[in-house]
PDB file of C-alpha atoms and ligand atoms in Angstrom:
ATOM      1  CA  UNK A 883      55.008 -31.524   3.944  1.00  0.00           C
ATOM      2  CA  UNK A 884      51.294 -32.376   2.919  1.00  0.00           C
ATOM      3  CA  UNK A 885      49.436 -29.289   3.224  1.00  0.00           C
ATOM      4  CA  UNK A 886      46.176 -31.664   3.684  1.00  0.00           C
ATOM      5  CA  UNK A 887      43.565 -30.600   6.212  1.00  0.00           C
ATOM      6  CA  UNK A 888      40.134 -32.636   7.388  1.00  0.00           C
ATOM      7  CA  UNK A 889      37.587 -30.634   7.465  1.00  0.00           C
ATOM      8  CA  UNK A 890      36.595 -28.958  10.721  1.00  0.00           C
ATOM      9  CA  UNK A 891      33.633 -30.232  12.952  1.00  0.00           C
ATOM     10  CA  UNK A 892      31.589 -27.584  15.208  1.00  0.00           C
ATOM     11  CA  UNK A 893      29.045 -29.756  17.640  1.00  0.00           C
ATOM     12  CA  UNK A 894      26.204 -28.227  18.421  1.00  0.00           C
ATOM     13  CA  UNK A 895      25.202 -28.485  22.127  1.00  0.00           C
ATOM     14  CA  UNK A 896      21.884 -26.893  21.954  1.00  0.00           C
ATOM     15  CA  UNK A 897      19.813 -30.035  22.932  1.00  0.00           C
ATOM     16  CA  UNK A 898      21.984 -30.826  26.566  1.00  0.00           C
ATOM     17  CA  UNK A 899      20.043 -27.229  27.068  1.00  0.00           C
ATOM     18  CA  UNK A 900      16.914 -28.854  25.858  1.00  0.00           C
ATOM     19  CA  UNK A 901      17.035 -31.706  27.929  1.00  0.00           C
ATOM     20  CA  UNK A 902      18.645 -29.696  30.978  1.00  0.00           C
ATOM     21  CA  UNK A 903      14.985 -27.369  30.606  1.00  0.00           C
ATOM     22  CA  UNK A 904      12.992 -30.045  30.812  1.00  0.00           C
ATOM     23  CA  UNK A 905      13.633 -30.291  34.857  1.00  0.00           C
ATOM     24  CA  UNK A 906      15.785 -26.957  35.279  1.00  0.00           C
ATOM     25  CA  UNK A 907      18.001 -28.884  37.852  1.00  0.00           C
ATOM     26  CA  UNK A 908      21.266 -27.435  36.338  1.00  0.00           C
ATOM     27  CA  UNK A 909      21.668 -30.903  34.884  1.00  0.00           C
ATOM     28  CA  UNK A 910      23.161 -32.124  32.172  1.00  0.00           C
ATOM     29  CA  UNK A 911      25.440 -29.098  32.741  1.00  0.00           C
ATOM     30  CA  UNK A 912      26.405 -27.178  29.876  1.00  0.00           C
ATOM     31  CA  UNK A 913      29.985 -26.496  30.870  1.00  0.00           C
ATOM     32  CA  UNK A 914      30.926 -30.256  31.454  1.00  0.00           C
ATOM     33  CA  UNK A 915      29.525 -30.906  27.815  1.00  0.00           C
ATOM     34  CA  UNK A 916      31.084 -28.037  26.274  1.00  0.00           C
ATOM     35  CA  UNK A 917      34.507 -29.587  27.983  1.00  0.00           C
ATOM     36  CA  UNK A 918      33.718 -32.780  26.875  1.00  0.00           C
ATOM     37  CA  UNK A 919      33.433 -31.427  22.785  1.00  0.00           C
ATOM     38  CA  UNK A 920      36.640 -29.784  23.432  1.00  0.00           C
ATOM     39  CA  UNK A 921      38.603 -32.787  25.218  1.00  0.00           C
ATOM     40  CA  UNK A 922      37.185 -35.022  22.040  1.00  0.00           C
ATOM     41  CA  UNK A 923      38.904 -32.698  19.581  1.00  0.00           C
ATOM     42  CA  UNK A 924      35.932 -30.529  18.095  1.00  0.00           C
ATOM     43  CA  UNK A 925      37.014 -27.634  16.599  1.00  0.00           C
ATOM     44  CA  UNK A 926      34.582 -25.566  17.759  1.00  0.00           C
ATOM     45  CA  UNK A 927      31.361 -25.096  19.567  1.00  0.00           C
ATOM     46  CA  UNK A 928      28.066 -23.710  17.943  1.00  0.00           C
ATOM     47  CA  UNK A 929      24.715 -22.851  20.092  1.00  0.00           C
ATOM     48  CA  UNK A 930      22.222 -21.191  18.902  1.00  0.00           C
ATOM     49  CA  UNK A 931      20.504 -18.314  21.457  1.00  0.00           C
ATOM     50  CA  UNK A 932      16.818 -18.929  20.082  1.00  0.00           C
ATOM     51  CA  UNK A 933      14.301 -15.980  20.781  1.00  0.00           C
ATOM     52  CA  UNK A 934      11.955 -18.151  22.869  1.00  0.00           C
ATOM     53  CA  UNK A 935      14.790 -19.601  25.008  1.00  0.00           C
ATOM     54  CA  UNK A 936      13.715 -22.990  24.404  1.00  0.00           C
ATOM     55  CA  UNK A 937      17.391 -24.657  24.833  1.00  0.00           C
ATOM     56  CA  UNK A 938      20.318 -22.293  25.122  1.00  0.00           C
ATOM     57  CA  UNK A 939      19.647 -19.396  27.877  1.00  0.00           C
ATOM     58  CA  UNK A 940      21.682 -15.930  27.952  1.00  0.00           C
ATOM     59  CA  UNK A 941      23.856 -16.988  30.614  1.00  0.00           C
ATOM     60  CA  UNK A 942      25.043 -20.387  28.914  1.00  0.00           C
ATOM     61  CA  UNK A 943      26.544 -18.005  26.105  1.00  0.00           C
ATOM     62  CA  UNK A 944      29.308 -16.799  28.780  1.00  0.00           C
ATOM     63  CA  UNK A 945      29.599 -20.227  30.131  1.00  0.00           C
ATOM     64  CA  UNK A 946      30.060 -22.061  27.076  1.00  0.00           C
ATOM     65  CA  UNK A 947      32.288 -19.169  25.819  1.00  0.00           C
ATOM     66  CA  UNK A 948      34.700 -19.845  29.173  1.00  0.00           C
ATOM     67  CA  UNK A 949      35.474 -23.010  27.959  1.00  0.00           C
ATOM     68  CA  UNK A 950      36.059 -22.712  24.007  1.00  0.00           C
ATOM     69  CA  UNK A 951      38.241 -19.455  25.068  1.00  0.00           C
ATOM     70  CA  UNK A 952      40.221 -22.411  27.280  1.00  0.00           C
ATOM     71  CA  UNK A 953      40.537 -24.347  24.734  1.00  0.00           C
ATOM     72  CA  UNK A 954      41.605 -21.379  22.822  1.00  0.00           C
ATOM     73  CA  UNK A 955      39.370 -22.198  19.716  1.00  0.00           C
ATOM     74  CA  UNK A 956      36.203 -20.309  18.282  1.00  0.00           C
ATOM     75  CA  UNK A 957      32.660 -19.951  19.860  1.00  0.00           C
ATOM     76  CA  UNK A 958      30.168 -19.940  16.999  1.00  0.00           C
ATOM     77  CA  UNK A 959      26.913 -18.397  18.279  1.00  0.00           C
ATOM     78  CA  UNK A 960      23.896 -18.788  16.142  1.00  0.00           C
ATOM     79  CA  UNK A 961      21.452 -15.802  15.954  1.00  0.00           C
ATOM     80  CA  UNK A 962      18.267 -14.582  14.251  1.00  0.00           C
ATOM     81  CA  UNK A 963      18.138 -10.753  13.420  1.00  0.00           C
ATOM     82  CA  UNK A 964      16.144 -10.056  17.121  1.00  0.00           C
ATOM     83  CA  UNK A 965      17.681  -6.218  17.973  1.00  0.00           C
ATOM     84  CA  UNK A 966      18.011  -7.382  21.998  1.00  0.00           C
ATOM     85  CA  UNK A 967      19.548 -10.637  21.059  1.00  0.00           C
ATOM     86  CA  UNK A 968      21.921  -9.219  18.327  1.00  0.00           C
ATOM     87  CA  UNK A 969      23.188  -6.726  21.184  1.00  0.00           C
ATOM     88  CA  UNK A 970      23.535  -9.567  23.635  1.00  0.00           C
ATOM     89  CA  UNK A 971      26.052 -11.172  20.784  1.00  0.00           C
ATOM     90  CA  UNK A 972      27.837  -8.631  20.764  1.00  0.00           C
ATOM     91  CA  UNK A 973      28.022  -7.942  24.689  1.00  0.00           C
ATOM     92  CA  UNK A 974      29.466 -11.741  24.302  1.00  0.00           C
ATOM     93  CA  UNK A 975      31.854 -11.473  21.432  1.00  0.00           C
ATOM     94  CA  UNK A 976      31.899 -14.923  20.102  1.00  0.00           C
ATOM     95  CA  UNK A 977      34.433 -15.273  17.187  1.00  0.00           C
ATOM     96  CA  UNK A 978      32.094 -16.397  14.758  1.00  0.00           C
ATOM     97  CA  UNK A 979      28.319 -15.378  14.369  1.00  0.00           C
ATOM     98  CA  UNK A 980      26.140 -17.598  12.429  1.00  0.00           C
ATOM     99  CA  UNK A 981      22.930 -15.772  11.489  1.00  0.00           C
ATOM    100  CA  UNK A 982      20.049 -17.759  11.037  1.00  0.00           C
ATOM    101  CA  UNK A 983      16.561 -16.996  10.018  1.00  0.00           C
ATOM    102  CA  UNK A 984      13.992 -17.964  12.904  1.00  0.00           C
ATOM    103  CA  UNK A 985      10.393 -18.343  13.184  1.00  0.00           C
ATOM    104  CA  UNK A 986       8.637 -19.218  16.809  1.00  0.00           C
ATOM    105  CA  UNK A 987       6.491 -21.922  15.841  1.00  0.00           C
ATOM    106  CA  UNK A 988       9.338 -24.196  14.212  1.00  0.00           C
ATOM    107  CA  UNK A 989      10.984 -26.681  15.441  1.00  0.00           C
ATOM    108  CA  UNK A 990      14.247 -26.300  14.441  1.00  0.00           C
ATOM    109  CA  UNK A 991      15.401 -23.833  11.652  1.00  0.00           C
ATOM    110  CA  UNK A 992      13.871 -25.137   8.578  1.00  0.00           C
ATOM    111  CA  UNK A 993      15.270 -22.742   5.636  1.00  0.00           C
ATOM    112  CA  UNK A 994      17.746 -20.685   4.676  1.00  0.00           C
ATOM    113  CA  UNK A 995      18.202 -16.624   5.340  1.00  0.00           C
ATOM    114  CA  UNK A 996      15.420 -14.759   3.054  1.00  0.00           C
ATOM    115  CA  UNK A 997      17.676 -12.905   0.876  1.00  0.00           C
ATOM    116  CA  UNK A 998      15.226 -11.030  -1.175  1.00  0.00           C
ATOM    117  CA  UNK A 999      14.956  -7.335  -1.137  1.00  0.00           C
ATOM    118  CA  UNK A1000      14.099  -6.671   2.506  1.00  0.00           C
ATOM    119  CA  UNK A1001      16.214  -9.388   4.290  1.00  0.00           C
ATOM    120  CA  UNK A1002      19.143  -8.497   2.319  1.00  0.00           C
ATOM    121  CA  UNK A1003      19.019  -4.768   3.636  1.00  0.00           C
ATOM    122  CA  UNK A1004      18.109  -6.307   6.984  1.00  0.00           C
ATOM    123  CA  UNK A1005      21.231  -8.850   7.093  1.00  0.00           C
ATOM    124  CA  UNK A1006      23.513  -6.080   5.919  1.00  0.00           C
ATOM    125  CA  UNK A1007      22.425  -3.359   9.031  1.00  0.00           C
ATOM    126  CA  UNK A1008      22.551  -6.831  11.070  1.00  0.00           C
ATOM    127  CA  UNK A1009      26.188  -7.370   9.899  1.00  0.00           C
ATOM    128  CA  UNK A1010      27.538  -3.947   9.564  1.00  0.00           C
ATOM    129  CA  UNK A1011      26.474  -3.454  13.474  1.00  0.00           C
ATOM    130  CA  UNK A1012      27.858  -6.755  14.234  1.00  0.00           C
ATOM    131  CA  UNK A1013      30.878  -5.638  12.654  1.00  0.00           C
ATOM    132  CA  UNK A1014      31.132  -2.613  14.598  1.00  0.00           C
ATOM    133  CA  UNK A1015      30.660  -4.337  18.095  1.00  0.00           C
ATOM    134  CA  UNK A1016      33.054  -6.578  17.777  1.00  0.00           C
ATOM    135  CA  UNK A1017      36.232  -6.131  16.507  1.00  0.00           C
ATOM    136  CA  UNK A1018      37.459  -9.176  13.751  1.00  0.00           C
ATOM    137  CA  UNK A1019      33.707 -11.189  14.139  1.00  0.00           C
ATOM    138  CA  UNK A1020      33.596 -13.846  11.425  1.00  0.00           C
ATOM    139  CA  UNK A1021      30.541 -13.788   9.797  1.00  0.00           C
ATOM    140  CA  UNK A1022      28.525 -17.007   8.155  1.00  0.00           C
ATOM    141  CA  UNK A1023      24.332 -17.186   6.988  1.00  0.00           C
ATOM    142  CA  UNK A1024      22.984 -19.965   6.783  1.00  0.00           C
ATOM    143  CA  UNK A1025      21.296 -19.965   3.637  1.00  0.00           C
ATOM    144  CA  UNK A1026      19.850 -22.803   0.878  1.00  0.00           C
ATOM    145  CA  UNK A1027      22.473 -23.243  -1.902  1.00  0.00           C
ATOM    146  CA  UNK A1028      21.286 -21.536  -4.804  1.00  0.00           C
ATOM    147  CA  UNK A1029      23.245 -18.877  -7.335  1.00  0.00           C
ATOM    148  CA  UNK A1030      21.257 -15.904  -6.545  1.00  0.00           C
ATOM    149  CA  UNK A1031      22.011 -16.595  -2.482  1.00  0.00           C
ATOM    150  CA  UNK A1032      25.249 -17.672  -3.309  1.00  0.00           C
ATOM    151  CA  UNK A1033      25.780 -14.429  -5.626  1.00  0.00           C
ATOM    152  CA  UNK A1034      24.221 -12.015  -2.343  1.00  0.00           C
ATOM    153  CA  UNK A1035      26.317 -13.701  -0.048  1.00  0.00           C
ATOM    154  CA  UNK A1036      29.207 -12.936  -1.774  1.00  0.00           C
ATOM    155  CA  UNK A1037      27.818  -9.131  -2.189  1.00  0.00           C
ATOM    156  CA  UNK A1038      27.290  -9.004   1.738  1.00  0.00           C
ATOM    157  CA  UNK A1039      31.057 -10.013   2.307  1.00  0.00           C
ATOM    158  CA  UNK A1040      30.331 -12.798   4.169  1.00  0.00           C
ATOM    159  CA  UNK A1041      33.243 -14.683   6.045  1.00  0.00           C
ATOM    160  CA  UNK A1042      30.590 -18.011   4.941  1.00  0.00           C
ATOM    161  CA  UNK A1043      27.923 -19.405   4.001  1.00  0.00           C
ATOM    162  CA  UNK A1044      26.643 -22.504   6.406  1.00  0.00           C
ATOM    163  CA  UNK A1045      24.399 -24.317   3.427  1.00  0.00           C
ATOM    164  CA  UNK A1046      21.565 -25.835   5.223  1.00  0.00           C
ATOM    165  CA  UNK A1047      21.827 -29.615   4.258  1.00  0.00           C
ATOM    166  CA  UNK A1048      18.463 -30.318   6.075  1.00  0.00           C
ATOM    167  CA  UNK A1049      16.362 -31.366   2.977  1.00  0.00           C
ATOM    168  CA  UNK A1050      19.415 -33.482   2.085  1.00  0.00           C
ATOM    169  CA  UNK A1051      19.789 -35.289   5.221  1.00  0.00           C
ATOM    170  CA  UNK A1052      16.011 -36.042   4.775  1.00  0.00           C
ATOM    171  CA  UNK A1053      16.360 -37.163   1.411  1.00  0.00           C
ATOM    172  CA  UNK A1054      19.483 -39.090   2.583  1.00  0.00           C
ATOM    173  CA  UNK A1055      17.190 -40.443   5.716  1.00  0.00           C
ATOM    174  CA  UNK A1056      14.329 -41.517   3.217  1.00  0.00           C
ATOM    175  CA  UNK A1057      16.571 -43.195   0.520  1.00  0.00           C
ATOM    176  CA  UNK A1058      15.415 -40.844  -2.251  1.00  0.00           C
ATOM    177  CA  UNK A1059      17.906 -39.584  -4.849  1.00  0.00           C
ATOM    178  CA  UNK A1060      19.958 -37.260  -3.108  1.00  0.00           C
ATOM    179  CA  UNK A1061      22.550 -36.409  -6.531  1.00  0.00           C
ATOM    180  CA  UNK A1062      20.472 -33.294  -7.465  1.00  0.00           C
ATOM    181  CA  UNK A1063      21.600 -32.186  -3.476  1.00  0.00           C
ATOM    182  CA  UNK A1064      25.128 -32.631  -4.451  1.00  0.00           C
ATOM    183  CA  UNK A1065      25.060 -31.095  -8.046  1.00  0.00           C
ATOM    184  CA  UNK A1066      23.661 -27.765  -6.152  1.00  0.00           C
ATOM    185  CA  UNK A1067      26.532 -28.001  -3.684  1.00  0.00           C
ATOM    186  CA  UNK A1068      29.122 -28.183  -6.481  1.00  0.00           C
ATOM    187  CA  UNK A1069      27.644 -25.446  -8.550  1.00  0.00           C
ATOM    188  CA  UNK A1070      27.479 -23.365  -5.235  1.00  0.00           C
ATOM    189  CA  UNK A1071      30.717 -23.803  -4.103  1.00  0.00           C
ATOM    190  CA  UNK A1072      32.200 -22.987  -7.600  1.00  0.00           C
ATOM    191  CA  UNK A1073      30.474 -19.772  -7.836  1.00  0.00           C
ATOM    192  CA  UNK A1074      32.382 -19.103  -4.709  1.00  0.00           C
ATOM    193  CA  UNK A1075      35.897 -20.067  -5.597  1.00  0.00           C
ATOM    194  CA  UNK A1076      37.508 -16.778  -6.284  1.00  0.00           C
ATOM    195  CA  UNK A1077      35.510 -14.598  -3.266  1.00  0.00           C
ATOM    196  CA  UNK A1078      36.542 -14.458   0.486  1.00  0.00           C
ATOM    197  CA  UNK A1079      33.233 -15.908   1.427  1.00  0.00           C
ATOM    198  CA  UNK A1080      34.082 -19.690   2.918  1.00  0.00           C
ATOM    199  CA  UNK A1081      31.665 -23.038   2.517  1.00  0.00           C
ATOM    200  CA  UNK A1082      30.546 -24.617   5.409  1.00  0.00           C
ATOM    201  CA  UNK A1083      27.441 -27.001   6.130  1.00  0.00           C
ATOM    202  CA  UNK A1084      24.949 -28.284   8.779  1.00  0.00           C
ATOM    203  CA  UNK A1085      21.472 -29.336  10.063  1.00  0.00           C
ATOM    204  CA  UNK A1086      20.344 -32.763   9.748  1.00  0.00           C
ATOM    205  CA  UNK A1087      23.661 -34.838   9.281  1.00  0.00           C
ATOM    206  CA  UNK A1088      24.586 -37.907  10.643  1.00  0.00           C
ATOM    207  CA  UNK A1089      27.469 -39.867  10.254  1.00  0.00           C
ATOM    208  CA  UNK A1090      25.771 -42.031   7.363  1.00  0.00           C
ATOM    209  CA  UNK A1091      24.829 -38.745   6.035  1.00  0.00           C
ATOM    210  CA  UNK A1092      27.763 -36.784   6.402  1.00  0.00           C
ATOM    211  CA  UNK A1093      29.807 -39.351   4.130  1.00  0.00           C
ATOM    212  CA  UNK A1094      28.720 -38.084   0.460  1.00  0.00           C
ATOM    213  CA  UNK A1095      29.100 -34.586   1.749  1.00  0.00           C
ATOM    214  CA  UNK A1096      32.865 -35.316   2.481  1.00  0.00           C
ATOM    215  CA  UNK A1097      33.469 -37.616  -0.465  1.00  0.00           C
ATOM    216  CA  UNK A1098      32.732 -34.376  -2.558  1.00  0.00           C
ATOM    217  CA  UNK A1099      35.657 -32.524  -0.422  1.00  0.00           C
ATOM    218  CA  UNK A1100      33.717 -28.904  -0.449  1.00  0.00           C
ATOM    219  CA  UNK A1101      32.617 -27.798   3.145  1.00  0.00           C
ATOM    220  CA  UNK A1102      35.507 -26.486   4.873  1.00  0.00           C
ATOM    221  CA  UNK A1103      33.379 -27.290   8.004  1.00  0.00           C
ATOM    222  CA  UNK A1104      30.487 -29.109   9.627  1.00  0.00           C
ATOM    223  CA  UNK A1105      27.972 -28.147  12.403  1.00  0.00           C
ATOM    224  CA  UNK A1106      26.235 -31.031  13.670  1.00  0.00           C
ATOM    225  CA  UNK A1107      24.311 -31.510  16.935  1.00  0.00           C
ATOM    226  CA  UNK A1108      20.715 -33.438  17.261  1.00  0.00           C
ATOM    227  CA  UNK A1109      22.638 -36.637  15.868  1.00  0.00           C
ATOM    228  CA  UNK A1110      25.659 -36.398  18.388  1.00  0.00           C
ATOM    229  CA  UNK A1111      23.684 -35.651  21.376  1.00  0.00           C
ATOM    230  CA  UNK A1112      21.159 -38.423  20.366  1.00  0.00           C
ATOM    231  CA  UNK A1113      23.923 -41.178  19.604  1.00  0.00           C
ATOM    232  CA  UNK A1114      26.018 -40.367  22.470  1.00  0.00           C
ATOM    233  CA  UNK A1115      22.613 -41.440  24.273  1.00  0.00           C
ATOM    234  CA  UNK A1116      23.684 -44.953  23.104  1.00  0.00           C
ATOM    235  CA  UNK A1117      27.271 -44.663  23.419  1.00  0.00           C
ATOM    236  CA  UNK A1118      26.807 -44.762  27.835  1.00  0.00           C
ATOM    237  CA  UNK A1119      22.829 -45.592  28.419  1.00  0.00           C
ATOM    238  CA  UNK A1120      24.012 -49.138  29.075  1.00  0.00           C
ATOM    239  CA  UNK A1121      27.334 -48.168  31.188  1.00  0.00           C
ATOM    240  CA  UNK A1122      25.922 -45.558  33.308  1.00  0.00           C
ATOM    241  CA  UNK A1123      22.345 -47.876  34.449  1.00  0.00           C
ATOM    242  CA  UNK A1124      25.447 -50.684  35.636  1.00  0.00           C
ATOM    243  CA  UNK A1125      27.052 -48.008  37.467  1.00  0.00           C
ATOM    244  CA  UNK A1126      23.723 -47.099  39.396  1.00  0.00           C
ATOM    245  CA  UNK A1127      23.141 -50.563  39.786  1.00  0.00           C
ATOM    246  CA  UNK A1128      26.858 -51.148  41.215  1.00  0.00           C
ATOM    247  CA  UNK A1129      25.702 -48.690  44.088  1.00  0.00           C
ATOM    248  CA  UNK A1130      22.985 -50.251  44.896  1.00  0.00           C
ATOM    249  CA  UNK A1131      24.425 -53.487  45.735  1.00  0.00           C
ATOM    250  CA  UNK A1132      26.159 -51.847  48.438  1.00  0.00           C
ATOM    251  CA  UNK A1133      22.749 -51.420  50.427  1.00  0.00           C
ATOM    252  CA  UNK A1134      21.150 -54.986  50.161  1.00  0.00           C
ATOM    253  CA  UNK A1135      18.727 -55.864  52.435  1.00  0.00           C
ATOM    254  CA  UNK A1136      15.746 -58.573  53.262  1.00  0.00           C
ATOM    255  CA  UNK A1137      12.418 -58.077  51.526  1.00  0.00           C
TER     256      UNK A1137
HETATM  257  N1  LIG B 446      23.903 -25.212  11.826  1.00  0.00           N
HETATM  258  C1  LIG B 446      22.902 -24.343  12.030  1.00  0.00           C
HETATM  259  C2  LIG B 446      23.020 -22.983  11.460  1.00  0.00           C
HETATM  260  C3  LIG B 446      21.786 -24.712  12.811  1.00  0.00           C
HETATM  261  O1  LIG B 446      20.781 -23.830  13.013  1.00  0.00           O
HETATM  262  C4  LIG B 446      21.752 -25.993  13.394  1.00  0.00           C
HETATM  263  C5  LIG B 446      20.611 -26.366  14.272  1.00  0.00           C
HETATM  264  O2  LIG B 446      20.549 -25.544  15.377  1.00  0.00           O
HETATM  265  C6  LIG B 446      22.826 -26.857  13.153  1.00  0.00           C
HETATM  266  C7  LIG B 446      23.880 -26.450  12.349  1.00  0.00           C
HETATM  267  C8  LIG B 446      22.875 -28.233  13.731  1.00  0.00           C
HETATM  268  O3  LIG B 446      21.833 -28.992  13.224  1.00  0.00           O
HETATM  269  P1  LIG B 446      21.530 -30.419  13.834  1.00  0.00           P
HETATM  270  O4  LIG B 446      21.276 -30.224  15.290  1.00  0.00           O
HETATM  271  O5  LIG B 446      20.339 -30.874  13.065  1.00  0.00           O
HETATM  272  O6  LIG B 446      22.750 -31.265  13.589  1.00  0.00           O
END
C-alpha cells in the first residue's frame, strides 16, 4: 500500500469575520463557513484572534471550535504573545496554536516571529505556559525561513514552523524571479530533517502560487485564506444575484 499523502490544507476564515464587521448583522455567519471548509474536505481551520478584533472576535473561537471538534479535526488558532489573549487560548484549547508576531497598524502579518534575544525568551515563557494550559497543544511560529530561525525553532521544540511565503507570493504575483524563494525553502527544510519540528507554509498563496511550492514536495501543510474567501466571491456572485432575481419575479407588477 502507497504510503503517499497530499499535503494538508488549513483555510483561513478570518476575512467572513471581516466582512461580517463591516455591518455586524451576524452575517456571513462564521459557523456556516466553518461547516462549509469542513464539508469541502479542509483539514483544518486556522483564525487568527488579532489584538484589535478587527475580524475574528472571542466568541467566534468557541464557535468555530464547535464545528472542527464535529468534524473531529484540529482548530489552529493564530495568536500574538498579548498575556489576555494567550490566556483566552488556552481557556479555548485549540489543538494547534500558531504564534504570530503582530503589530496594530498592519494590515495583515507582514514578517516572521523576532527571534533575537528578547523574543526568543518571550516565545519560550509564551510556549512553556501554553504548554502548561493545555495538555498535548501543538505548537507552530510563523517565522521567515532562514538558518538561524530555523536553528531557534528547533531549540524552542517547536511542533512547526509555518514559513511565511508572503514575499514569495508577491514575487510570484509580480513575475519576478521567485528561485532564490525556493532555494531558502530547501535549505530550511533540510536543516530540519532530523528534529521533531514539522514544515508548514502560508500567507499570500493562491492557487497559481501554491503550485511551485508543491512541485518542491516540502510543506507538510498549507494555510491559505484572503485568496479562498476572495475567489469563492466568483465561484456564486453570478448564481446567487439569479436567485434574488428568481424571487422577484414572483411579485411583478405595473409601473
Ligand atoms: N498563516 C498565518 C500564520 C497567517 O497569519 C495568515 C494570515 O492571517 C495566513 C496563514 C493566511 O494568509 P492569507 O490570508 O494571505 O492566505
Amino acid at each position: 500500500m502507497s504510503s503517499l499523502k497530499s499535503p494538508r490544507l488549513g483555510v483561513n476564515i478570518d476575512h467572513v469575520a471581516t466582512l461580517r464587521q463591516q455591518r455586524d448583522e451576524g452575517y456571513p455567519n462564521i459557523q456556516r463557513a466553518a461547516k462549509s471548509v469542513m464539508e469541502a474536505g479542509a483539514e483544518q481551520i486556522t483564525i487568527h484572534l488579532r489584538e484589535d478584533r478587527r475580524h475574528i472576535q472571542d466568541l467566534d473561537v468557541g464557535l468555530v471550535k464547535e464545528i472542527t471538534d464535529e468534524y473531529n479535526r484540529p482548530l489552529n488558532l493564530e495568536i500574538g504573545s498579548n498575556l489576555d489573549i494567550v490566556k483566552y487560548a488556552i481557556e479555548m484549547k485549540p489543538q494547534w496554536i500558531c504564534l504570530v508576531p503582530e503589530k496594530r497598524e498592519e494590515k495583515t502579518t507582514e514578517g516572521g516571529l523576532d527571534l533575537g534575544v528578547k523574543g526568543f525568551e518571550k516565545l519560550r515563557n509564551v510556549m512553556s505556559e501554553l504548554r502548561s494550559g493545555i495538555d498535548g497543544v501543538k505548537i507552530s511560529l510563523f517565522v521567515e525561513s532562514s538558518e538561524e530561525v530555523m536553528n531557534k525553532s528547533i531549540e524552542l521544540n517547536a511542533d512547526a514552523v509555518e514559513i511565511h511565503t508572503g514575499s514569495f507570493a508577491i514575487d510570484y504575483l509580480r513575475n519576478k524571479d521567485i528561485s532564490k524563494h525556493l532555494e531558502s525553502y530547501k535549505k530550511s527544510y533540510e536543516l530540519l530533517k532530523g528534529s521533531d519540528v514539522h514544515f508548514h507554509a502560508g500567507h499570500g498563496l493562491t492557487d497559481k502560487s501554491v503550485i511551485p511550492l508543491l512541485e518542491l514536495k516540502l510543506f507538510e501543510e498549507y494555510n491559505i485564506g484572503h485568496w479562498i474567501i476572495s475567489e469563492s466571491i466568483f465561484s456564486s456572485l453570478g448564481g446567487v444575484t439569479q436567485e434574488l432575481l428568481r424571487s422577484f419575479s414572483d411579485y411583478k407588477f405595473e409601473y
